[in-house]
Short mmCIF file of C-alpha atoms in Angstrom, two decimals:
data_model
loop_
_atom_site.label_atom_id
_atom_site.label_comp_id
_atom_site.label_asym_id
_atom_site.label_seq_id
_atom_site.Cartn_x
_atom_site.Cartn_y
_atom_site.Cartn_z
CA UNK A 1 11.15 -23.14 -7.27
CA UNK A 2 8.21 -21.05 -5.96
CA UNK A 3 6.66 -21.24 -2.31
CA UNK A 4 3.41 -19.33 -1.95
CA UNK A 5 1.22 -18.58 0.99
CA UNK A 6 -1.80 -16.44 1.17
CA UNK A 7 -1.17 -12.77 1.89
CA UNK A 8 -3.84 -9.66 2.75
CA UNK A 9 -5.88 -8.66 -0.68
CA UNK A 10 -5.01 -5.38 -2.33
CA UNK A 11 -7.45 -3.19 -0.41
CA UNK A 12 -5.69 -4.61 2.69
CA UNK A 13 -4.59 -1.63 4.94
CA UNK A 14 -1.43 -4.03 5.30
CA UNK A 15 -0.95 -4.49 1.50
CA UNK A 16 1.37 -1.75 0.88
CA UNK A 17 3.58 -2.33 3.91
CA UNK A 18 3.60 -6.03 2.73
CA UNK A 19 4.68 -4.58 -0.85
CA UNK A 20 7.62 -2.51 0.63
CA UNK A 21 8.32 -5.71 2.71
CA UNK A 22 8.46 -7.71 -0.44
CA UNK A 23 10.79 -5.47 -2.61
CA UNK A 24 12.97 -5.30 0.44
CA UNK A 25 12.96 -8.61 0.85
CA UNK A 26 13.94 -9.23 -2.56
CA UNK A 27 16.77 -6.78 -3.30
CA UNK A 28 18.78 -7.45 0.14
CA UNK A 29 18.15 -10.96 1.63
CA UNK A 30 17.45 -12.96 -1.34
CA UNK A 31 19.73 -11.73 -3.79
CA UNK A 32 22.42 -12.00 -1.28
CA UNK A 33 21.45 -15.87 -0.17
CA UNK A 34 19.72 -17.47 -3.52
CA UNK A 35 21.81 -15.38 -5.90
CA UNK A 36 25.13 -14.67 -4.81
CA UNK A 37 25.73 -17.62 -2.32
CA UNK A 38 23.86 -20.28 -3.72
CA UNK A 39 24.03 -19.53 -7.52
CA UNK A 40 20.62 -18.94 -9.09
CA UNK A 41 20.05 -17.00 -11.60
CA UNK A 42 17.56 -15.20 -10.39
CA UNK A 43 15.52 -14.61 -7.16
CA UNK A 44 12.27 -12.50 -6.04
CA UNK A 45 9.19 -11.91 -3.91
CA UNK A 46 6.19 -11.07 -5.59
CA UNK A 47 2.86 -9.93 -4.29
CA UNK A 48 -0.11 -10.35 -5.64
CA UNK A 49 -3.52 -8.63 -5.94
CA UNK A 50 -4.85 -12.01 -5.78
CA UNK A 51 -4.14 -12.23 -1.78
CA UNK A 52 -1.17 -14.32 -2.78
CA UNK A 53 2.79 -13.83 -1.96
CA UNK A 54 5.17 -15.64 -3.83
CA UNK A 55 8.93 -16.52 -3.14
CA UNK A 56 10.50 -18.13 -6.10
CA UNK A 57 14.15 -18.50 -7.61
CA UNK A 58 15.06 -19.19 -11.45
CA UNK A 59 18.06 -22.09 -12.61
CA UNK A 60 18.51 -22.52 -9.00
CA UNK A 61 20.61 -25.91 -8.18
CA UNK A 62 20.72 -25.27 -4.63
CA UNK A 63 16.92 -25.66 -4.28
CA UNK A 64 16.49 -27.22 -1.14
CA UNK A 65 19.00 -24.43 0.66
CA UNK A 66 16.44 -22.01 -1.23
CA UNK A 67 13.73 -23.59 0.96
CA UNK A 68 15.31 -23.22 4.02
CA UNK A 69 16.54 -19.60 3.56
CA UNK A 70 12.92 -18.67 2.33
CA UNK A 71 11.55 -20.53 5.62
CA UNK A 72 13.90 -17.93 7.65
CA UNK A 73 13.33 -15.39 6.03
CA UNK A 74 9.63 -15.48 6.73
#
């Protein structure tokens, strides 16, 4: 499952606090919620240079939870 949402381009003054935002938000929140509670093999935030951020899980079959945790965690 992937959500994506447009995000500041790479030459963004906010692109590199988004990054740090992004790795953060991928090694705490989400691993603990999509990976260890609800069982998907894997979980991550990417950003893009394309002024695109991603939130997407792998073999997830708690999807819809996945949806609601990303939602929050916005």
């Amino acid at each position: 499952m992937v959500e994506s949402f447009k995000s500041p381009g790479f030459w963004s003054e906010d692109h590199c606090k988004l990054n740090v935002a992004s790795n953060l938000l991928k090694l705490s929140k989400l691993h603990q919620l999509v990976r260890e509670k609800g069982g998907a093999y894997g979980a991550g935030c990417t950003l893009g240079d394309n002024h695109v951020m991603s939130l997407w899980s792998y073999r997830d079959p708690n999807y819809l939870k996945t949806y609601v945790n990303y939602e929050q965690s916005i």
